[in-house]
CSV table of C-alpha atoms in Angstrom, one decimal:
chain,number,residue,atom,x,y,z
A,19,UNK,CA,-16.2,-22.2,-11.2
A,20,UNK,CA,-13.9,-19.7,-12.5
A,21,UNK,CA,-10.6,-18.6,-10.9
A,22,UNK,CA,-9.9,-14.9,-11.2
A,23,UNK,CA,-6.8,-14.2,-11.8
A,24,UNK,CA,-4.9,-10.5,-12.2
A,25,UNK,CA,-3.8,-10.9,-16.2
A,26,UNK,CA,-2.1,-6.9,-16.0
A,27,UNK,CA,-1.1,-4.1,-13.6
A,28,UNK,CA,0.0,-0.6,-14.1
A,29,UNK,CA,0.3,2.6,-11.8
A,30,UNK,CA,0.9,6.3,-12.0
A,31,UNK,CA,2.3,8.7,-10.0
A,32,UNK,CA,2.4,12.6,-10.3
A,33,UNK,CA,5.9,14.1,-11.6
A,34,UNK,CA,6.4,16.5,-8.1
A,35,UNK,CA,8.3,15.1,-5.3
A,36,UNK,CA,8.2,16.7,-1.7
A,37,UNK,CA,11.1,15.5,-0.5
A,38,UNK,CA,11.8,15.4,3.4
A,39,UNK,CA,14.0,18.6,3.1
A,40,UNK,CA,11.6,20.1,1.4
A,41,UNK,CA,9.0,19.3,3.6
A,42,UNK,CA,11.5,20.6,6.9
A,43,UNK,CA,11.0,23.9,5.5
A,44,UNK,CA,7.0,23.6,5.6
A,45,UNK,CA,6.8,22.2,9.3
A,46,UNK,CA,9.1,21.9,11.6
A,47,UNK,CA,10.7,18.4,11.0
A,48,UNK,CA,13.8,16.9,9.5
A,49,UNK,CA,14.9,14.1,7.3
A,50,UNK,CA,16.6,11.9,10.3
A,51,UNK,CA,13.0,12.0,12.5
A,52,UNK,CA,10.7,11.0,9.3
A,53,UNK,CA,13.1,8.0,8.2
A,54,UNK,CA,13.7,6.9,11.8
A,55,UNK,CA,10.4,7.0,12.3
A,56,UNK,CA,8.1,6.0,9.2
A,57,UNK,CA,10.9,5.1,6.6
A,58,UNK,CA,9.7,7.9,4.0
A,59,UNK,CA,12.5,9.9,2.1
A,60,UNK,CA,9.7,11.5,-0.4
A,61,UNK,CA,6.5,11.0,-1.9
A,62,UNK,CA,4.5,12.4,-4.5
A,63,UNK,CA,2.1,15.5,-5.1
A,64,UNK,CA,-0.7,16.3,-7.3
A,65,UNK,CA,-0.5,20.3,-7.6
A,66,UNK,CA,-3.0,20.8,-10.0
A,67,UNK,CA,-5.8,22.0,-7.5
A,68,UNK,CA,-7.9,21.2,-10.7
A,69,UNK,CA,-7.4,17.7,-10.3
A,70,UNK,CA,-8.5,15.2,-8.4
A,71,UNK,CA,-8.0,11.4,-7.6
A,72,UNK,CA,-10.3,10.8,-11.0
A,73,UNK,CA,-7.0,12.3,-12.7
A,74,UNK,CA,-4.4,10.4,-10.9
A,75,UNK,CA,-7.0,6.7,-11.5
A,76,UNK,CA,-7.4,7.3,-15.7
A,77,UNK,CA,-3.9,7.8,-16.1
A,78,UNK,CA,-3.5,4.2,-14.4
A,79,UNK,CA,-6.1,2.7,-16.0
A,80,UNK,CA,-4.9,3.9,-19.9
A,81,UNK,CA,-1.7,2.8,-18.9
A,82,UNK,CA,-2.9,-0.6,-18.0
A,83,UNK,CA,-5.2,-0.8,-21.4
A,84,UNK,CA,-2.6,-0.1,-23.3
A,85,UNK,CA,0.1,-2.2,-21.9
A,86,UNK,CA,-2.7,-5.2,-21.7
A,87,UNK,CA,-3.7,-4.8,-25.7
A,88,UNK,CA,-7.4,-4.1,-24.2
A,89,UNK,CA,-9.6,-1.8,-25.6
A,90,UNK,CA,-12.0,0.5,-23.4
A,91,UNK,CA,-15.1,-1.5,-25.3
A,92,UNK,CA,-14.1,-4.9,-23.8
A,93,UNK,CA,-14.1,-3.7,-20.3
A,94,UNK,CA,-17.5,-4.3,-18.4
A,95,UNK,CA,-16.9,-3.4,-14.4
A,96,UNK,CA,-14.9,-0.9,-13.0
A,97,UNK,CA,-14.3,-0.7,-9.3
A,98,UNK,CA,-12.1,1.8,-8.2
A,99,UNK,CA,-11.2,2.3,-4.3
A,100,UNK,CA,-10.5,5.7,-3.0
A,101,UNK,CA,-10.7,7.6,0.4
A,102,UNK,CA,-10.6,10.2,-1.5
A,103,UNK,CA,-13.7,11.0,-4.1
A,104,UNK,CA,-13.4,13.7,-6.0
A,105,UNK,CA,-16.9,14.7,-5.3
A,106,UNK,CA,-19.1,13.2,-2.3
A,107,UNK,CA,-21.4,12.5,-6.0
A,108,UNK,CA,-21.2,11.1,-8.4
A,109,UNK,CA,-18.8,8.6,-8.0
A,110,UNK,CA,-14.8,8.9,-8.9
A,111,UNK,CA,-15.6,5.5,-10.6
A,112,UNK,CA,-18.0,6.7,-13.0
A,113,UNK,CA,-15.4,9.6,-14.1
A,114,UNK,CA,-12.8,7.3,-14.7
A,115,UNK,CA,-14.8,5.2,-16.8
A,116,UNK,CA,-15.7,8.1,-18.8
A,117,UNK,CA,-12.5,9.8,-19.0
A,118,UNK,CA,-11.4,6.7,-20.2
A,119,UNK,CA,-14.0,5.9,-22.8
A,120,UNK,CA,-15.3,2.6,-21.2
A,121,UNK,CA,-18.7,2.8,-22.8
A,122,UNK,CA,-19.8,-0.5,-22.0
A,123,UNK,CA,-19.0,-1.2,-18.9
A,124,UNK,CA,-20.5,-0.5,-15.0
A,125,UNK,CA,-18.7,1.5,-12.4
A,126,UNK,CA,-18.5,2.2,-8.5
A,127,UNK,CA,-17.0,2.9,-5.9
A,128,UNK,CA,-16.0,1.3,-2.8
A,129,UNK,CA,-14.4,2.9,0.5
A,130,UNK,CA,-12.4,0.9,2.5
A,131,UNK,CA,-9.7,3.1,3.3
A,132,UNK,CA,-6.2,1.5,3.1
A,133,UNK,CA,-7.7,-1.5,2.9
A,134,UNK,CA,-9.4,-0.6,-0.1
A,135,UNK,CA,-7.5,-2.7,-2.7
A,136,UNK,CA,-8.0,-5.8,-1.4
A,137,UNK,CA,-11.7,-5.2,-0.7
A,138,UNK,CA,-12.4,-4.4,-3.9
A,139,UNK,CA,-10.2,-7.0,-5.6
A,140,UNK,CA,-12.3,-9.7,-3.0
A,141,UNK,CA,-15.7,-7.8,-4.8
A,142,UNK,CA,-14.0,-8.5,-8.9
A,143,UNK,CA,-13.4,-12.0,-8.0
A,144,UNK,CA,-17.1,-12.6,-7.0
A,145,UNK,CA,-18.2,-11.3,-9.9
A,146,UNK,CA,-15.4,-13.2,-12.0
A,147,UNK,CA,-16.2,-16.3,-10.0
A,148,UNK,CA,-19.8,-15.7,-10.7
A,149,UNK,CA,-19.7,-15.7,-14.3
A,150,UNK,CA,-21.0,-12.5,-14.6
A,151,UNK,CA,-18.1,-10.7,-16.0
A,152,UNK,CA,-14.8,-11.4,-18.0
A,153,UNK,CA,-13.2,-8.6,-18.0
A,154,UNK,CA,-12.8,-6.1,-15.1
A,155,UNK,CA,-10.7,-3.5,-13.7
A,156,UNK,CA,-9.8,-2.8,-10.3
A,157,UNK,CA,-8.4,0.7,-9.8
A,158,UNK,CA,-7.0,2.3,-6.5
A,159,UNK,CA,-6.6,6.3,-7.0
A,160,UNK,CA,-5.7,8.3,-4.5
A,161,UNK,CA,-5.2,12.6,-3.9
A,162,UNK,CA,-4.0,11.8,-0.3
A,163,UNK,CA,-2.3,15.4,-0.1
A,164,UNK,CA,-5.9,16.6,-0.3
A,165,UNK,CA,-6.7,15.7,3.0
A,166,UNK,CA,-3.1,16.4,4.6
A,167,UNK,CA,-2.8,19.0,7.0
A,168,UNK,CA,0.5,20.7,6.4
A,169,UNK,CA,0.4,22.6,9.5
A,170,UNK,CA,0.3,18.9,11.5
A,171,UNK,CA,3.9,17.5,11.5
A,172,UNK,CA,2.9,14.1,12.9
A,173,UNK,CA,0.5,13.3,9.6
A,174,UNK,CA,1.9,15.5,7.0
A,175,UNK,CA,5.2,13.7,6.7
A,176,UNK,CA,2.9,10.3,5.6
A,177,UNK,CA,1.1,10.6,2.3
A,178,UNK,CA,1.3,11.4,-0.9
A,179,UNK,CA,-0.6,10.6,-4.2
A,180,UNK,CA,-1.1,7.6,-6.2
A,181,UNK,CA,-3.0,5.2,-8.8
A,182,UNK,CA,-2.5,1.8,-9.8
A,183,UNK,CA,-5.1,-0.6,-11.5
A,184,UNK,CA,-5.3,-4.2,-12.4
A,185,UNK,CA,-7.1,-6.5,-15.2
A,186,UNK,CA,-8.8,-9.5,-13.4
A,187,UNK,CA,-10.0,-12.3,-16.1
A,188,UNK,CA,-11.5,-15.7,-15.8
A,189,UNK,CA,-8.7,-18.5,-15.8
A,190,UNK,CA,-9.3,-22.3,-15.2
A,191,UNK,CA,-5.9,-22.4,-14.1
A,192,UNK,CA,-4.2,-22.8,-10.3
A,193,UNK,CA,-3.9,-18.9,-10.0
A,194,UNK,CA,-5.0,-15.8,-9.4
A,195,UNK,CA,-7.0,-15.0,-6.1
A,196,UNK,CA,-7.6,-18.1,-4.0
A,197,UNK,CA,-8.8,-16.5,-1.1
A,198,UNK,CA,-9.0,-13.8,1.5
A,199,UNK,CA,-10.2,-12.5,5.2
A,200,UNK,CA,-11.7,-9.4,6.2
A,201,UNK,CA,-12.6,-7.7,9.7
A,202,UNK,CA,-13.9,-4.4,10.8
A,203,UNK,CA,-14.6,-2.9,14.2
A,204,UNK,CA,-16.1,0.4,14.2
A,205,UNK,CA,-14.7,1.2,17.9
A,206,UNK,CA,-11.6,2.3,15.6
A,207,UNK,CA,-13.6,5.9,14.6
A,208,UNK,CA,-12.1,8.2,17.2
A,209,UNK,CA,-8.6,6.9,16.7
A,210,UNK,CA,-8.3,7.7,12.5
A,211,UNK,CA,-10.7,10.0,10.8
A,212,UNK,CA,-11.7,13.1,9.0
A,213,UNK,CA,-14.0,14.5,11.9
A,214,UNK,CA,-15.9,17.3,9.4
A,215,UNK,CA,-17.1,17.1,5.8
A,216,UNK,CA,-19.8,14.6,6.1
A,217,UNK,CA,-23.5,14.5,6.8
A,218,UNK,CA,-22.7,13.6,10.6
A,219,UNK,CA,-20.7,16.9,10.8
A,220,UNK,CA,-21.5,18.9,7.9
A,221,UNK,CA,-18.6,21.6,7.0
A,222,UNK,CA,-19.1,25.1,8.5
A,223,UNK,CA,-17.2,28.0,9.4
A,224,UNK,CA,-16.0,26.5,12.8
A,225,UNK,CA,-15.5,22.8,11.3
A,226,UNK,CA,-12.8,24.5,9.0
A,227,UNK,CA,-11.6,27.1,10.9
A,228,UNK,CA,-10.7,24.3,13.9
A,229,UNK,CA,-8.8,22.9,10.8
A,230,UNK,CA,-11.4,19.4,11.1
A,231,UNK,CA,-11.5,19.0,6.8
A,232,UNK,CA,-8.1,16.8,7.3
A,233,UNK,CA,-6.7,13.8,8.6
A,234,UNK,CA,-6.7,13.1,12.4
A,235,UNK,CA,-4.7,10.4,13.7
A,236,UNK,CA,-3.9,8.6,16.6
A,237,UNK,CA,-0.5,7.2,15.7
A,238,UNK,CA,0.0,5.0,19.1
A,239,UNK,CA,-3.3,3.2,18.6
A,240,UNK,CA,-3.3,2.9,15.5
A,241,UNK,CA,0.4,1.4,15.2
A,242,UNK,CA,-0.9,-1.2,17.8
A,243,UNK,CA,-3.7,-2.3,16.3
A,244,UNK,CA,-2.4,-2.3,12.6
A,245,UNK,CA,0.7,-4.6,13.4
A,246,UNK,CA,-2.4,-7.0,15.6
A,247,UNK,CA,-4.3,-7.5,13.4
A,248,UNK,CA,-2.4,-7.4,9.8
A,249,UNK,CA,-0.4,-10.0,11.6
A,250,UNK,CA,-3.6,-12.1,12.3
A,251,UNK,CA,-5.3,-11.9,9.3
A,252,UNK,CA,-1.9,-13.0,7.7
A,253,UNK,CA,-1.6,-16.1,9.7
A,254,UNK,CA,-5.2,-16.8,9.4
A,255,UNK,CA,-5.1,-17.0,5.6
A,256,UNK,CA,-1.9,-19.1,6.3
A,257,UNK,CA,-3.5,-21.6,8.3
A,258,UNK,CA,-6.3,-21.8,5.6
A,259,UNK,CA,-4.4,-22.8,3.3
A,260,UNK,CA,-1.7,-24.7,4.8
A,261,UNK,CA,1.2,-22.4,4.1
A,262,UNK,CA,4.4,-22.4,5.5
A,263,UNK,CA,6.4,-19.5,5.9
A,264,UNK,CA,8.7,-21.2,3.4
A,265,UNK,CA,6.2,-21.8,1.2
A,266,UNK,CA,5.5,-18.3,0.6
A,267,UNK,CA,7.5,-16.0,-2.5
A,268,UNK,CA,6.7,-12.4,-1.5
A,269,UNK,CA,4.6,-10.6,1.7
A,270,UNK,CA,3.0,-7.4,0.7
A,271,UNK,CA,1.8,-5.2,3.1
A,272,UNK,CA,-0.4,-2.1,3.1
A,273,UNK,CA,3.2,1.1,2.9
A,274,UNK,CA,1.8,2.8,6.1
A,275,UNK,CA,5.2,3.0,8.1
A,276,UNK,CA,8.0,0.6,7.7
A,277,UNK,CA,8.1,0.1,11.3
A,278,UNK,CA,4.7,-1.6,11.0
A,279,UNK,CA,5.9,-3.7,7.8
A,280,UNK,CA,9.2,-4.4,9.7
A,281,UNK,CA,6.9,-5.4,12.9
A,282,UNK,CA,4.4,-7.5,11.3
A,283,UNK,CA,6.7,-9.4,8.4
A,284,UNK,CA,9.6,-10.3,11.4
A,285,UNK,CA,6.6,-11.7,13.8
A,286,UNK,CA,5.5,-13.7,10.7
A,287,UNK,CA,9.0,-14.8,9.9
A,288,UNK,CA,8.8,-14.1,6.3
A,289,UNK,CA,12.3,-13.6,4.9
A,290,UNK,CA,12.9,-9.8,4.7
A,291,UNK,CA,14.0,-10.2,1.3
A,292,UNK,CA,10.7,-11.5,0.3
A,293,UNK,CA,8.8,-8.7,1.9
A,294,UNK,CA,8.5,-6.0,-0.9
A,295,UNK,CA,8.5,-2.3,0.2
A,296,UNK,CA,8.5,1.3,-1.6
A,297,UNK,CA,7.0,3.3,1.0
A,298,UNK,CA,10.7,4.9,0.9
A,299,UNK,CA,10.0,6.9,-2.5
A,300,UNK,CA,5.9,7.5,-2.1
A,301,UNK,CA,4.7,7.5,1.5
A,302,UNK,CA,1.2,6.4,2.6
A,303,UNK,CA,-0.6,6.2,-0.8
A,304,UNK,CA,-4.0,4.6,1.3
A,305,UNK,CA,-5.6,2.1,-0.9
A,306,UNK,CA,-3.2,2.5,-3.6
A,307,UNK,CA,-0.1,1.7,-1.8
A,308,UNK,CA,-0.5,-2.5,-2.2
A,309,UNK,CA,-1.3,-2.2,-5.8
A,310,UNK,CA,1.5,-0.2,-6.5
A,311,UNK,CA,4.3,-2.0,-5.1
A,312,UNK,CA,3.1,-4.8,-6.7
A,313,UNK,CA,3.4,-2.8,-9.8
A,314,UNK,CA,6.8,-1.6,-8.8
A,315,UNK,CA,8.2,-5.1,-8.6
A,316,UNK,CA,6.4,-6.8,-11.1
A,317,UNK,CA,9.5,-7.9,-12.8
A,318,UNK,CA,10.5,-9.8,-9.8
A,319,UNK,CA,7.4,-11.4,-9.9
A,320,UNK,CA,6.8,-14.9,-12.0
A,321,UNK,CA,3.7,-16.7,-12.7
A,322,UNK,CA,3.1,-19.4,-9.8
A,323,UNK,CA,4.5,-17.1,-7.1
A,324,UNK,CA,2.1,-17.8,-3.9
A,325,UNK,CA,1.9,-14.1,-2.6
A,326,UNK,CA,0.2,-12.9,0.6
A,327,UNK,CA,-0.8,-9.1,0.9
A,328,UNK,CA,-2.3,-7.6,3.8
A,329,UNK,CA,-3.6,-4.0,5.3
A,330,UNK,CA,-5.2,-2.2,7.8
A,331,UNK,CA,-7.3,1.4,8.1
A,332,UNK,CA,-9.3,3.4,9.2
A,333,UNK,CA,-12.7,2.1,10.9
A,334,UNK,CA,-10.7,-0.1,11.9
A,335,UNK,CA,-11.2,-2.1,8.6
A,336,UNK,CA,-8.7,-5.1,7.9
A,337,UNK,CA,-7.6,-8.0,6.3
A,338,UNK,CA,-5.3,-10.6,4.0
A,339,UNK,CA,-5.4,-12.4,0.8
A,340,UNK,CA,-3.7,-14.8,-0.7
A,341,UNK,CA,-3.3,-15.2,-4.4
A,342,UNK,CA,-1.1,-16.9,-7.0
A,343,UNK,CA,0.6,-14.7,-9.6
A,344,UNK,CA,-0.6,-15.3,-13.3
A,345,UNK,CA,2.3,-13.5,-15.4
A,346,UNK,CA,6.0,-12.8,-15.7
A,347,UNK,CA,7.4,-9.2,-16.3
A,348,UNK,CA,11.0,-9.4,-18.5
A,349,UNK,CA,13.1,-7.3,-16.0
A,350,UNK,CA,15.1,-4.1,-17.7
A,351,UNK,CA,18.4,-3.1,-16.7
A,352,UNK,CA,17.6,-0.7,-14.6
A,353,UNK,CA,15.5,-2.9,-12.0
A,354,UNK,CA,18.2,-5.5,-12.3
A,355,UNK,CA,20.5,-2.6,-10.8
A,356,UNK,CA,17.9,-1.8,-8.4
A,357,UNK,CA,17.9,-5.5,-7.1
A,358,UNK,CA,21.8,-5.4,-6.6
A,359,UNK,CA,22.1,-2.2,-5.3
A,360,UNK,CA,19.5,-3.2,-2.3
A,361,UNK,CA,20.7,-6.4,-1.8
A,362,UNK,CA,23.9,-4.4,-0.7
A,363,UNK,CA,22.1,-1.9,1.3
A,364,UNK,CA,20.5,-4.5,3.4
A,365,UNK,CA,23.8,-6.4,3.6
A,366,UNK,CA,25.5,-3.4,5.1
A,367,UNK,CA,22.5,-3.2,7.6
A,368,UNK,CA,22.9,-6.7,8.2
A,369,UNK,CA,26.5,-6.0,9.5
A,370,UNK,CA,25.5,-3.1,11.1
A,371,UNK,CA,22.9,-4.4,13.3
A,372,UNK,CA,25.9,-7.3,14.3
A,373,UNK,CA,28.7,-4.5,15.2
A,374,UNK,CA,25.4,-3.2,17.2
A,375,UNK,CA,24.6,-6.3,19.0
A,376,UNK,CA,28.2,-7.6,19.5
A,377,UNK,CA,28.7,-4.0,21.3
A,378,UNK,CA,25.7,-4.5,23.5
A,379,UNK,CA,26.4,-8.0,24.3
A,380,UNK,CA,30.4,-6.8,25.2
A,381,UNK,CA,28.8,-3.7,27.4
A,382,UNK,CA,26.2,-6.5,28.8
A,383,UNK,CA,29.0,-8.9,29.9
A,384,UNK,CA,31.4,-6.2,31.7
A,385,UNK,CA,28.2,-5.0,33.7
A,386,UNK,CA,28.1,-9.0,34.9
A,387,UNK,CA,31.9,-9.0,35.5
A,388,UNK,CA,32.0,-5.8,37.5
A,389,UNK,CA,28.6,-7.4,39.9
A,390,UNK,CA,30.6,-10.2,40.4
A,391,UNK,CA,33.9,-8.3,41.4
């Protein structure tokens, strides 16, 4: 049997940023409440209403042909993952493939929200592991700002748009996906949904006019039970495979709010440096998100890294996976700038956090003095 390993990975993103100020004067928010609170300075905006996530997934998967020397004859599965079809039919998959001019190959679609990416990279390594294909390309595209209600200022500060795809080929070496968990509990459907649009509550003139076409959240519940059960899932795979926490180069979790990443990477006790996060410069990109950072760091990565990524959506749908990176990426000068200059920035909040806890643990001790007086 086959090992199916990731042999390339490319993204794309649209050119428009909506930048926190700019989004202040949209909805009454600031820059200091959406870092504190989700860690997102900007993210990025599809504004071609002609477009959808279709657009956003051929750019990705071109870029990744090209950059992989494959040609669109070679490829013979596409699966792309997306919340966010252009069309409830056909499927986003099938005008990908076309757009791209994969003639000889089979498409679909798979919803599994934010967890989309690693469900449908658990699906290509069947498939791979099966025999029945070689080469096959997993693509995440999402138009998240087609679902964002700018009117809401708890949700609209989250997403933005994104593709990223990956080449998964048959290896006989130790890498690539080794393996994976998955949950789902469908008690999760009040607590994250789009309550109108489908055949359960078909749009109307009240569904739109009580503004129901967009994304409802429950941020409480949904914070609790993401950190739960990402966490879980990640420890589970762990234990599978006897991994220690030292054992393990680089965490990636779904970019849903850096205070869920920071929550479920510190209870894990991954090193922060080995936890890779972007969410700063695109938001909540939904099933693209994984796929992206790993495309955003690729150059840190090196062939033989044992990598864990994880995420959680709507449903609830969850779960982890554990692969082993098959490649190296030759890092420019620019990311070797990028390394340095956030290795300073989390030394300075290193020493910031100590002046913090030095202070409390000075204000803690003159309380106990003055008891005691």
């Amino acid at each position: 049997m086959y090992n199916a390993k990731i042999s390339g990975i490319a993204s794309y993103v649209p050119d428009d940023i909506l930048d926190n100020e700019m989004l202040s004067k949209m909805v009454d928010t600031n820059d200091e409440w959406i870092t504190t609170r989700v860690g997102i300075k900007e993210r990025r905006v599809l504004k071609d209403e002609s477009k959808g996530s279709s657009f956003l997934g051929a750019k990705a998967v071109e870029k990744l042909l090209s950059e992989t020397g494959t040609s669109p004859e070679e490829i013979e599965l596409l699966i792309c993952g997306t919340s966010n079809p252009d069309y409830r039919f056909p499927s986003t998959a099938s005008i990908i493939a076309h757009d791209c001019g994969l003639t000889k190959c089979y498409a679909y679609d798979i919803q599994a929200a934010c967890a989309g990416f690693i469900v449908s990279l658990q699906a290509a390594r069947a498939y791979i592991s099966a025999g029945l294909y070689k080469k096959v390309i997993v693509v995440c595209a999402e138009k998240m700002t087609s679902m964002v209600d700018y009117q809401d200022r708890a949700t609209c500060p989250l997403f933005g748009d994104a593709a990223a795809a990956v080449l998964m080929e048959p290896t006989e070496e130790p890498v690539g996906v080794i393996d994976g968990e998955f949950h789902i509990d469908g008690s999760g459907l009040p607590h994250l949904l789009m309550k109108a649009g489908g055949s359960a509550r078909p749009a109307s003139l009240e569904t739109v006019a009580n503004r129901e076409h967009f994304v409802y959240q429950e941020g409480r519940v949904v914070y609790k039970n993401a950190v739960r059960d990402m966490l879980g899932s990640t420890l589970s795979v762990m234990k599978r495979n006897n991994l220690s926490v030292e054992e393990i180069d680089w965490l990636v979790p779904h970019q849903a709010n850096l205070r869920i990443i920071e929550a479920v990477a510190g209870r894990t006790k991954i090193d922060e440096r080995k936890v890779l996060v972007d969410i700063q410069s695109y938001g909540n990109t939904s099933a693209a998100s994984i796929p992206l950072c790993l495309d955003d760091y690729k150059y840190r990565l090196k062939k033989g890294d044992k990598i864990l990524l994880t995420a959680f959506g709507a449903g609830f749908t969850w779960g982890a996976m554990y692969l082993i990176w098959a490649f190296d990426t030759k890092p420019t000068k620019e990311q070797i700038k990028r390394d340095k200059d956030e290795e300073k920035r989390r030394e300075k909040e290193r020493k910031e956090r100590e002046k913090v806890e030095k202070e409390k643990e000075k204000e803690n001790k003159g309380t106990e003095n003055k008891a005691t007086e």
